[in-house]
XYZ file of C-alpha atoms in Angstrom:
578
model
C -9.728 44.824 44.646
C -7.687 41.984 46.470
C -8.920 39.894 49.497
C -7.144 41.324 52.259
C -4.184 38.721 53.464
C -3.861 36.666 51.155
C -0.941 36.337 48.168
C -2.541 35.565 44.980
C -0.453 33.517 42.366
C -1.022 32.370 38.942
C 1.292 31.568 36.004
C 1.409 33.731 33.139
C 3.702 32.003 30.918
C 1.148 31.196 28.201
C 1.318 27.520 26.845
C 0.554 25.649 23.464
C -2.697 25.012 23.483
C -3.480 28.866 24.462
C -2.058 29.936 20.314
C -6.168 29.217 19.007
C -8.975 31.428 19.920
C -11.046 31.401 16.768
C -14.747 29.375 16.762
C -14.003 26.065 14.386
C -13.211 29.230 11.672
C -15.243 32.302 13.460
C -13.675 34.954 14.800
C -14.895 36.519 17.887
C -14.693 40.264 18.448
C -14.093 42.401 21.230
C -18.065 44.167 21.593
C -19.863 41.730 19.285
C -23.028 41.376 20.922
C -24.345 37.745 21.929
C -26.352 37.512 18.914
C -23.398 38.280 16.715
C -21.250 35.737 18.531
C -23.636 33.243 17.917
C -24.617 34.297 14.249
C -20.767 33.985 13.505
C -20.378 30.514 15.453
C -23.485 28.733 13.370
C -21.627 29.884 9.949
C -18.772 28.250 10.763
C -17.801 25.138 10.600
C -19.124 22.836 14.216
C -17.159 22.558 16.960
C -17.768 21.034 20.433
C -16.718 23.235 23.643
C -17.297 21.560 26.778
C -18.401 24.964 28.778
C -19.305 24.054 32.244
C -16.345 21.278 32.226
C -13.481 24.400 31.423
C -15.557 26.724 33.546
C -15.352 24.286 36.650
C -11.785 23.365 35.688
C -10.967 27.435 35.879
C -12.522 28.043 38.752
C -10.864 25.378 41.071
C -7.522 25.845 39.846
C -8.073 30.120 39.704
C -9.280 31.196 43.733
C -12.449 29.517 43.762
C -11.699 26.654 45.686
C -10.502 29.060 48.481
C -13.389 31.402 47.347
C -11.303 34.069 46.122
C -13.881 35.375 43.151
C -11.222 38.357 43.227
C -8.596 36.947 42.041
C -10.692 34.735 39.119
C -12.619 38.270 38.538
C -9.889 40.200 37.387
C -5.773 38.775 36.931
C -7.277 35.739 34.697
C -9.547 37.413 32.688
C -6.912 40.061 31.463
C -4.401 37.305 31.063
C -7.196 35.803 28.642
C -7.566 38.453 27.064
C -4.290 39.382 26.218
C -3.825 35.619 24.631
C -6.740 35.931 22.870
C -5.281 38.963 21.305
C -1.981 37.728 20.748
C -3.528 34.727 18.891
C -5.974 36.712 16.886
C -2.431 38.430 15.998
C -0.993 34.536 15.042
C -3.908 34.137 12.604
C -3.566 37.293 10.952
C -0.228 36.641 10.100
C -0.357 33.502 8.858
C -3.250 35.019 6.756
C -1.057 38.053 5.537
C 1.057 35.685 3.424
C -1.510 35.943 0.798
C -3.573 38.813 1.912
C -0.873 41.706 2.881
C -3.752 44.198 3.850
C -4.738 41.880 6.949
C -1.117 42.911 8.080
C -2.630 46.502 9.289
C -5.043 44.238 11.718
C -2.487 42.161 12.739
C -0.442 44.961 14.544
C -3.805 46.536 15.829
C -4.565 43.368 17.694
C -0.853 43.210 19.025
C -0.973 46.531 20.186
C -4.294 45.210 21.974
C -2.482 42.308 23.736
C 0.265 44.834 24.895
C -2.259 46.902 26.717
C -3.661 43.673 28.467
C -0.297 42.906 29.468
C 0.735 46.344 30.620
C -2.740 45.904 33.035
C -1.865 43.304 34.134
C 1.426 44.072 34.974
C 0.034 47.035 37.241
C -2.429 45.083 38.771
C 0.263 42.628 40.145
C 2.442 45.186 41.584
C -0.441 44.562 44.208
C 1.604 43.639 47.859
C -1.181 41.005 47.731
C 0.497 39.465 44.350
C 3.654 36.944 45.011
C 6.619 37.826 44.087
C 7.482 34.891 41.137
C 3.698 36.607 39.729
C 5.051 39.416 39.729
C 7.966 38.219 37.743
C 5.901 35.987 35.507
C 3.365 39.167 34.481
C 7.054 41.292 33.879
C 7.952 38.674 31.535
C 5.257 38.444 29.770
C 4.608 41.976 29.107
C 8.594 42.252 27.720
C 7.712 39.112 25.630
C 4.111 40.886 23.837
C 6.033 44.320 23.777
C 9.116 42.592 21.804
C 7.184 40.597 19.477
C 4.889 44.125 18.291
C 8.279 46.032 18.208
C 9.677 42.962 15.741
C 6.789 43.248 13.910
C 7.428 46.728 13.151
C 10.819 46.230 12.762
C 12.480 48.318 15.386
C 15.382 46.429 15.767
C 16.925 47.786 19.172
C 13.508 48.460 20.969
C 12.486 44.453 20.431
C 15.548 43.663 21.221
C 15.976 45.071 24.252
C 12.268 43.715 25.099
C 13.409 40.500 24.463
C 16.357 40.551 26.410
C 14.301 41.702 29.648
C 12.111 38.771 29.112
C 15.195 36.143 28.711
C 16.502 37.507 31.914
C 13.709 36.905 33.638
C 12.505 33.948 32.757
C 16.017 32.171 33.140
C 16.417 33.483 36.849
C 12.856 31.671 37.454
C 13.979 28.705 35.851
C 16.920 29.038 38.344
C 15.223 29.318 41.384
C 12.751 26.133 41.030
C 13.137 22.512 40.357
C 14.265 21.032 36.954
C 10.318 19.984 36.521
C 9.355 23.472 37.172
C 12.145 25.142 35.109
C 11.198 23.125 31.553
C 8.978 25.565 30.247
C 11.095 28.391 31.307
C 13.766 27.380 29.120
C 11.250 26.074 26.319
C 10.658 29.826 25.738
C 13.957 31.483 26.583
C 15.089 28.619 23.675
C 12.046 30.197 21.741
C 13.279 33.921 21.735
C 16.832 33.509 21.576
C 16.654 33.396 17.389
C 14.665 36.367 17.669
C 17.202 38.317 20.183
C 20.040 37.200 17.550
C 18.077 38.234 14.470
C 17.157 41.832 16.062
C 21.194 41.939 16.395
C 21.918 40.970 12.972
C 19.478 43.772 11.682
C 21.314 46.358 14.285
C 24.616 46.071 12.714
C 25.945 42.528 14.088
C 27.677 40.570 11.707
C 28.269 37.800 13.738
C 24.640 37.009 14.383
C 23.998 35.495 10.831
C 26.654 32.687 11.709
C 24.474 32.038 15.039
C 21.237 31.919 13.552
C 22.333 29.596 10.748
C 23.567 26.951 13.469
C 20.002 27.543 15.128
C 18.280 26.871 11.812
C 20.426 23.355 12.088
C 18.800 22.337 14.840
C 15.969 19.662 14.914
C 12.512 21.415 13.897
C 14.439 25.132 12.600
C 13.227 28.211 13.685
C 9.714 28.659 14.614
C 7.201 31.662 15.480
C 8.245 34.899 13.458
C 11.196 34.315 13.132
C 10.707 31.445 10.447
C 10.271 33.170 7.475
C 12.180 36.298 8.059
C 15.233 33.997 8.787
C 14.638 32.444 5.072
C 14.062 35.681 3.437
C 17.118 37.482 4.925
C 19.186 34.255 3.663
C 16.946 34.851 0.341
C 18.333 38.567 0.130
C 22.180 38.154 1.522
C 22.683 35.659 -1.466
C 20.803 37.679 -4.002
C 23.233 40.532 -3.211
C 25.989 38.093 -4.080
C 24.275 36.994 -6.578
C 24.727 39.997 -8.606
C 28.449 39.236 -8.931
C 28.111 35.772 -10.397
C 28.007 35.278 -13.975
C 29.208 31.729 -14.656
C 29.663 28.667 -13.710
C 32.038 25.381 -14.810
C 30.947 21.922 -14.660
C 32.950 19.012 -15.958
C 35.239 21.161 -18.093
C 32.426 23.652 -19.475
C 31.530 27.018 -18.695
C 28.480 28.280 -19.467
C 26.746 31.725 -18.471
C 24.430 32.124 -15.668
C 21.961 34.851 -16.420
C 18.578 33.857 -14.242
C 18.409 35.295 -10.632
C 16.911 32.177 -9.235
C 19.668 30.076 -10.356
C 22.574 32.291 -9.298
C 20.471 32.235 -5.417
C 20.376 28.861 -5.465
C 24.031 28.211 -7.078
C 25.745 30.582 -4.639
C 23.613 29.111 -1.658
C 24.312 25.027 -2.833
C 27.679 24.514 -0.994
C 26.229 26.499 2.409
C 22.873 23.790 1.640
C 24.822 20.666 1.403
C 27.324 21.812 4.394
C 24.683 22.034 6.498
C 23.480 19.078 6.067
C 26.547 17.239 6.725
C 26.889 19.313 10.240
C 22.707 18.170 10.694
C 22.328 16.728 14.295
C 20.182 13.993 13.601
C 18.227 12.199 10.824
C 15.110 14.450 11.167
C 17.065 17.867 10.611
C 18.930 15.881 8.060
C 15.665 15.255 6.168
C 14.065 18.649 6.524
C 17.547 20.116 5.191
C 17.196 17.756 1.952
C 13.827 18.362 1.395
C 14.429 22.279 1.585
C 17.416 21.510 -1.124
C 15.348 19.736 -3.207
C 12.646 22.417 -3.386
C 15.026 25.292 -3.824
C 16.573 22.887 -7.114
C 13.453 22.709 -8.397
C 12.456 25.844 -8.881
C 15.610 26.647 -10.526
C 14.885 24.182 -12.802
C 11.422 25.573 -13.468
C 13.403 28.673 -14.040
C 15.479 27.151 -16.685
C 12.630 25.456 -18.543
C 10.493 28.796 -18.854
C 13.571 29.795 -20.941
C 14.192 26.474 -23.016
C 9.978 26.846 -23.984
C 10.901 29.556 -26.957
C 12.649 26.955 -28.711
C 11.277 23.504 -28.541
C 13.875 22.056 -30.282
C 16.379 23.675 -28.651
C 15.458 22.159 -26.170
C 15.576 18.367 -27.475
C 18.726 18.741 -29.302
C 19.940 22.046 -29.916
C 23.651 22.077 -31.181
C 26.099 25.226 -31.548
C 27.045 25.741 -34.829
C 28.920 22.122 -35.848
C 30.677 21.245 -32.348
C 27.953 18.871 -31.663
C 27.346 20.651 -28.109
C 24.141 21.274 -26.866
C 22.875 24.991 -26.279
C 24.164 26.820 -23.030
C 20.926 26.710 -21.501
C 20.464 23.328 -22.113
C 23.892 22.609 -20.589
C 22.605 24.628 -17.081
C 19.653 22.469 -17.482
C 21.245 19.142 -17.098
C 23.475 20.511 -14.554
C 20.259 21.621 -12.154
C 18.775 18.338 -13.182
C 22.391 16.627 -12.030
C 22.306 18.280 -8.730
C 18.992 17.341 -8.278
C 19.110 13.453 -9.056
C 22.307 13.607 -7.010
C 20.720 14.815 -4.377
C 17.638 12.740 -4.566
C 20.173 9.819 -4.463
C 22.312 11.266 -1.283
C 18.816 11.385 0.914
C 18.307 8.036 -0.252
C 21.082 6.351 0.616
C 20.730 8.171 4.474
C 17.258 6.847 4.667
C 18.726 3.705 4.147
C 21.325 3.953 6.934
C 19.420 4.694 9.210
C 16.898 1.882 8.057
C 20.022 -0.823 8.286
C 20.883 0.333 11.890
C 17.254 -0.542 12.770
C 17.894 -3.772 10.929
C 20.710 -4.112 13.739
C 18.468 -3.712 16.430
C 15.798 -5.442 15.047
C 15.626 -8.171 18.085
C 14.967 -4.930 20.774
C 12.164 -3.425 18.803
C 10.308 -6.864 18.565
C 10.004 -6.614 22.230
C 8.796 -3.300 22.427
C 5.927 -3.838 20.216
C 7.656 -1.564 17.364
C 7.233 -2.205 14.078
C 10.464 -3.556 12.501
C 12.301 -2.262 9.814
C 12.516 -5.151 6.538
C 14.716 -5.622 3.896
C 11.893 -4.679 1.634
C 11.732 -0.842 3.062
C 15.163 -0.928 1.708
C 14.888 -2.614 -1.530
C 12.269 0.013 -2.550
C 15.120 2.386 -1.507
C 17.656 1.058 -3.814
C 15.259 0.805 -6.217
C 14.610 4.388 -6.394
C 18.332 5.084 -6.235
C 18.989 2.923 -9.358
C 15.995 4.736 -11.267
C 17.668 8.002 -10.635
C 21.166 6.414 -11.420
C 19.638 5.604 -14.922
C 18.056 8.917 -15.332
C 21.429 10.181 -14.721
C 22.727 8.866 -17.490
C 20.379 10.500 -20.107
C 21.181 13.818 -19.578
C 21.975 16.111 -22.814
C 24.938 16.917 -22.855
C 26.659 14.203 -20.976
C 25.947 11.330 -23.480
C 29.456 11.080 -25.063
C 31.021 11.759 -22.047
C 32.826 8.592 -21.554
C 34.502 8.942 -18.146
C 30.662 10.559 -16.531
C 29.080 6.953 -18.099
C 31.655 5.483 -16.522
C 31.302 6.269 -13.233
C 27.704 6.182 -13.579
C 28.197 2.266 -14.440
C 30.443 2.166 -10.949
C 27.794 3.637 -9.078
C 24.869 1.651 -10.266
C 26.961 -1.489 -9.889
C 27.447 -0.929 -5.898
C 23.749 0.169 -5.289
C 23.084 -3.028 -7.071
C 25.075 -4.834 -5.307
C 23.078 -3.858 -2.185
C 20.419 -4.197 -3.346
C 20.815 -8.041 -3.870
C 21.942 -8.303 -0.805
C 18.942 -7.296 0.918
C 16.808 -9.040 -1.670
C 18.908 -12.439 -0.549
C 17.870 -11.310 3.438
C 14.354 -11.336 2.545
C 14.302 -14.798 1.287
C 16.398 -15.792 4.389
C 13.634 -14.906 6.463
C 11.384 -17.169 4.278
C 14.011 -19.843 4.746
C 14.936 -19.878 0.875
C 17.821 -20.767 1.089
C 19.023 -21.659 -2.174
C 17.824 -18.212 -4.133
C 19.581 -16.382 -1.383
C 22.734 -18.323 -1.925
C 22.493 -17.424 -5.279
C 21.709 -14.009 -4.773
C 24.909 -14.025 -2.462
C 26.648 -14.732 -5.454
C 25.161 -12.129 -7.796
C 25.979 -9.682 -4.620
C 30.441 -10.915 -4.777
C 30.185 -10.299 -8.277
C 28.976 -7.194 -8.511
C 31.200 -6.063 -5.651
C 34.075 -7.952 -7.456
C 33.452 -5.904 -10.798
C 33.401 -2.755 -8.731
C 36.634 -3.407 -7.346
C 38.493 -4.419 -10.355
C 37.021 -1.042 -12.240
C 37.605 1.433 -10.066
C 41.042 2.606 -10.851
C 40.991 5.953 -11.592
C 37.483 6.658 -9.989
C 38.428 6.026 -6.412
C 37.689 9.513 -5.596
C 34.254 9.695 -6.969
C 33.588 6.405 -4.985
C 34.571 7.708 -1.997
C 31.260 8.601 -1.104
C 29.230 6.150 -1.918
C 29.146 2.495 0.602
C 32.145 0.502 1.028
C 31.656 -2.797 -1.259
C 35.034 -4.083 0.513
C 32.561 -4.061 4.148
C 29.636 -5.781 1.991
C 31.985 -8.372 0.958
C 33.103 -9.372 4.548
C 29.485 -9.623 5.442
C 28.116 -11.781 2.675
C 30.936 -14.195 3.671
C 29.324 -13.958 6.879
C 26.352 -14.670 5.616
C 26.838 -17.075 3.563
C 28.032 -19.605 6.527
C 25.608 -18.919 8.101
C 22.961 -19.107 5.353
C 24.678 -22.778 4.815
C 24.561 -23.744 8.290
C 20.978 -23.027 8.690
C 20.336 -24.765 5.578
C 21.594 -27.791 7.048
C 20.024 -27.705 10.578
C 16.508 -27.303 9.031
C 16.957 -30.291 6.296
C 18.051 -32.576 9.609
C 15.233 -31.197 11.412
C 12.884 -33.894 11.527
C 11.012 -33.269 14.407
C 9.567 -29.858 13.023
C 5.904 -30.111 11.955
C 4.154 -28.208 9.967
C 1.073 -25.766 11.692
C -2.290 -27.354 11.717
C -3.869 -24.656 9.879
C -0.657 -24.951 7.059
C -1.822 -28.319 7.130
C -3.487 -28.879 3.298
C -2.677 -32.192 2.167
C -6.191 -33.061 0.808
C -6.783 -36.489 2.658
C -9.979 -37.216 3.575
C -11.007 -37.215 7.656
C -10.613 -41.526 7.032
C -7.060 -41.556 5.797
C -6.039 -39.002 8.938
C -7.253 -40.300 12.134
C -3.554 -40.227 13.416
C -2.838 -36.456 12.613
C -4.769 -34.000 14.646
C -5.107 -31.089 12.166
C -8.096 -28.183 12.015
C -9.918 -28.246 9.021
C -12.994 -26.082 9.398
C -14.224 -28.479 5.865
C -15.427 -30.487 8.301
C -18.352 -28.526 9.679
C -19.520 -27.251 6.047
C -21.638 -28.770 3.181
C -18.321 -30.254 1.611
C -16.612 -32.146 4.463
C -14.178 -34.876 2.728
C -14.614 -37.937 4.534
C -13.926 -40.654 2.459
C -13.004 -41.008 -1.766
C -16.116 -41.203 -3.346
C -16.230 -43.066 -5.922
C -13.652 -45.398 -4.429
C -10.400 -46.233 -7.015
C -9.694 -49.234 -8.086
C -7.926 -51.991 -6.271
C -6.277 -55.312 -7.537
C -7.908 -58.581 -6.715
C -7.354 -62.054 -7.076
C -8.724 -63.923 -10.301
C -10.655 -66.990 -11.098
C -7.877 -69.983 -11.209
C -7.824 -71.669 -14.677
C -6.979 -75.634 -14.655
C -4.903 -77.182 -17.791
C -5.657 -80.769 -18.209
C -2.465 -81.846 -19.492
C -2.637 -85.803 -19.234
C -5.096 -86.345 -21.409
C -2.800 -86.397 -24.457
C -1.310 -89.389 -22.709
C -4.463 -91.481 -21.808
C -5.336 -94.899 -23.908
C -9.451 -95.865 -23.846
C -10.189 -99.092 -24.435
C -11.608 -100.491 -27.973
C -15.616 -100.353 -28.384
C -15.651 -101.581 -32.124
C -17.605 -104.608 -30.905
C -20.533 -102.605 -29.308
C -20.897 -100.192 -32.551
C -21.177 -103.839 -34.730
C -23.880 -105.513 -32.490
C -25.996 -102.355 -32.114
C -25.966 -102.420 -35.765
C -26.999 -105.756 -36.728
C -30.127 -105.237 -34.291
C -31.396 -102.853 -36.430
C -35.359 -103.286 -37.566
C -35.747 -106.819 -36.415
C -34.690 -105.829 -32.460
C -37.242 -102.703 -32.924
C -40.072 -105.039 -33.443
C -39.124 -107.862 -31.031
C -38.665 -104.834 -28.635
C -42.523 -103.885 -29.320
C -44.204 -107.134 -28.834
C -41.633 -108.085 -25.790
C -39.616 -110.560 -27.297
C -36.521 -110.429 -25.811
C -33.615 -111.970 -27.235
């Protein structure tokens, strides 16, 4: 079967992209017939295989290049095969969430892969095989043989499966480089849950603690252990829940008697301890998220019971204490944990968003995308919402010192949140409605300070307003400073295209400025019609001596021209003259 001298070698250690073997949807089977394949292909939805691309790829990277048609003939092709088994397997179970008979399949087609990788493993005992193949096609078959014996829940047998493969796999990851050695560790990382889980089911106690830390780590459990991680959690609390029948809240007890609330009441301080102990922000979200879920269902739970009795429900009293019903009470105390919650993941979203604030200046020059003050006003926002929501709970209405520190609480996220309205307008260079937002910001933190008192303890929590008054001094020096240096700035222009003044092209020769008015059907060149301008009037001349002038006498003329009269008319016609 192998060429003689020479030492075939090929890695077994499936990868990612190996987990999908299904057709855009169609499912191939082992002795379909061409037709078939195809039949089931074209029904499916289209996908795009690039064949003679991955069969050239295979062949140069599988013996071909040395043409060794042995070793492409047989080792790969049961190495495929097993994977395509195995994820056959992977899509059945996800399947088998919903349809439980598929389940039956499922462990058919692992039993398949096993046999692929117990052929596999005998054709590499070969002296012609390498020894790391050899080791490579040992762990693999350990790895298929523990994940069947999981499946069908033989504790010790998987166990001891998964062990073998562990050892393995870490002694490779010994002997090569640190390059070489990453995805020997990826999977001995992978299995190690599943080792401590078979453990747990044997009769070790001390495996639960372990695989709680592992479900703290970023991205949880994966594979199968997932969900049977979550459903043994599921099952150790409903054990204990069987024992709880009450609970007190702010000087009340009231009787627990729903099995989804006593799970998720005995299972709250575990929840909110682990995410204290989270490593980082993204296991810190998935852990709130998780919470938040688990609250709401009990809270569905609750309301199914409050629907009997609508009003009840809105204000249902016991006999004349003026308390609301029981399972009202349990309501508004799901509904508290909840908003409380909501407002705790909140306020670490925005911690995180403020240290990016920080290093704002860095990310610029990366090309990131910058965190702004307005991610974390919507933040606050929310936070105030549920701070007000808070407050309406039955129950808690006439509760004088729980309004109280409500009114604390909403005065400090308010407080915040002025303060990074006031940034925003900084950044605009407002300066005076961030100054006065500065203010609003010292007097909230001011009123906090003076009413705290006896709520220190329930403030502990929540952001220091002493820290956000040492800043928005800070700030506010700063805020004046800049104020100044841009009013004495006179040498800063304004951008040619901010440049909207209105003038016509004749009244800015000086100015350079693009204005793309100038190459359309309404360029302003000129005022048309021209305004108004003052001119100069007419002069008007007074004569103002003629009030003082004498004329001489002409009596003597007006006499003579009257004697004349008739007797000069005729002389005048027959030329006498006188």
């Amino acid at each position: 079967m192998f060429e003689a001298g020479r030492l075939l070698s090929i890695s077994v250690l499936p990868t990612k992209s190996c987990h999908k073997r299904d057709w855009g949807g169609g499912v191939a089977q082992l002795g379909q017939s061409n037709e078939e394949l195809v039949t089931d292909y074209c029904q499916s939805a289209l996908t795009q295989i690039t064949v003679l691309q991955i069969v050239k790829e295979s062949q140069q990277q599988h013996g071909l290049r040395h043409g060794d048609f042995q070793r492409y003939r047989y080792l790969l092709l049961i190495l495929m095969d097993a994977e395509r088994a195995w994820s056959y397997a992977m899509q059945l179970k996800q399947e088998a969430n919903t349809e439980p008979r598929k389940r039956f399949h499922l462990l058919s087609r692992l039993r398949k892969a096993v046999k692929h990788a117990e052929e596999l493993e005998r054709l590499c005992e070969s002296n012609r095989v390498d020894a790391k193949t050899k080791l490579e096609a040992q762990a693999y078959m350990a790895y298929l043989t523990g994940m069947l014996r999981f499946e069908h829940q033989e504790w010790k047998a998987a166990m001891e499966a998964f062990n073998k493969c562990k050892t393995i796999y870490e002694k490779l990851a010994n002997a090569f480089t640190e390059e070489q050695a990453v995805l020997y560790n990826q999977r001995v990382e992978e299995i190690s849950p599943n080792i401590r889980y078979c453990a747990y089911n044997i009769g070790d106690q001390s495996a639960m603690n372990e695989l709680m830390q592992m479900r703290l780590r970023s991205g949880g459990t994966e594979g199968l252990l997932a969900e049977k991680l979550e459903a043994l959690i599921t099952q150790t609390r409903a054990k204990q829940a069987a024992t709880m029948s009450e609970v007190e809240w702010r000087g009340r007890t009231v009787p627990v008697k729903i099995d989804k609330v006593r799970i998720f009441l005995l299972g709250l301080a575990d929840n909110e301890a682990a995410i204290v102990q989270a490593e980082n922000e993204e296991t810190k979200e998935r852990l709130f998220e998780s919470l938040l879920s688990e609250c709401r269902d009990a809270i569905q739970a609750v309301r199914e019971d409050l629907k009997p009795d609508q009003k009840q429900r809105e204000h249902s009293l016991e006999n004349d204490s003026g308390k609301v019903s029981n399972i009202q009470y349990l309501h508004s105390y799901l509904t508290y944990i909840k908003l409380s919650t909501a407002i705790r993941r909140n306020e670490s979203m925005a911690k995180s968003l403020q240290k990016a604030l920080l290093q704002q200046q860095r990310s610029e020059e990366d090309g990131k995308r910058t965190a702004r003050p307005q991610d974390l006003i919507r933040l606050y926002d929310i936070i105030l919402q549920n701070l007000v929501e808070l407050t309406q709970l039955p129950g808690l209405e006439e509760d004088k010192n729980f309004q109280k520190e409500i009114g604390l609480k909403t005065l400090v996220y308010k407080a915040y949140r002025c303060f990074f309205i006031a940034q925003s307008y900084v950044l605009v260079k407002k300066w005076s409605e961030a100054l006065v937002l500065y203010e609003r910001v010292l007097k909230y933190a001011r009123q906090v300070q003076s009413g705290a008192g006896a709520y220190t303890n329930s403030l502990k929590e929540l952001p220091d307003v002493q820290d956000l008054i040492t800043q928005v001094n800070a700030e506010k020096y700063s805020l004046q400073a800049a104020a100044i240096l841009d009013a004495n700035d006179t040498q800063e222009t304004e951008s040619p295209s901010q440049v909207k003044d209105g003038k016509p092209l004749s009244e800015r020769f000086e100015t350079f400025c693009l204005d793309p008015s100038l190459v359309s059907k309404q360029v302003s060149l000129v005022h048309f019609p021209p305004g108004f301008q003052p001119i100069p009037c007419k002069p008007l001349f007074f004569d103002l001596a003629l009030n003082h002038v004498a004329f001489p006498p002409l009596e003597d003329k007006v006499e003579q021209k009257a004697k004349s009269g008739l007797t000069g008319y005729i002389k005048g016609i027959f030329g006498f003259k006188s």
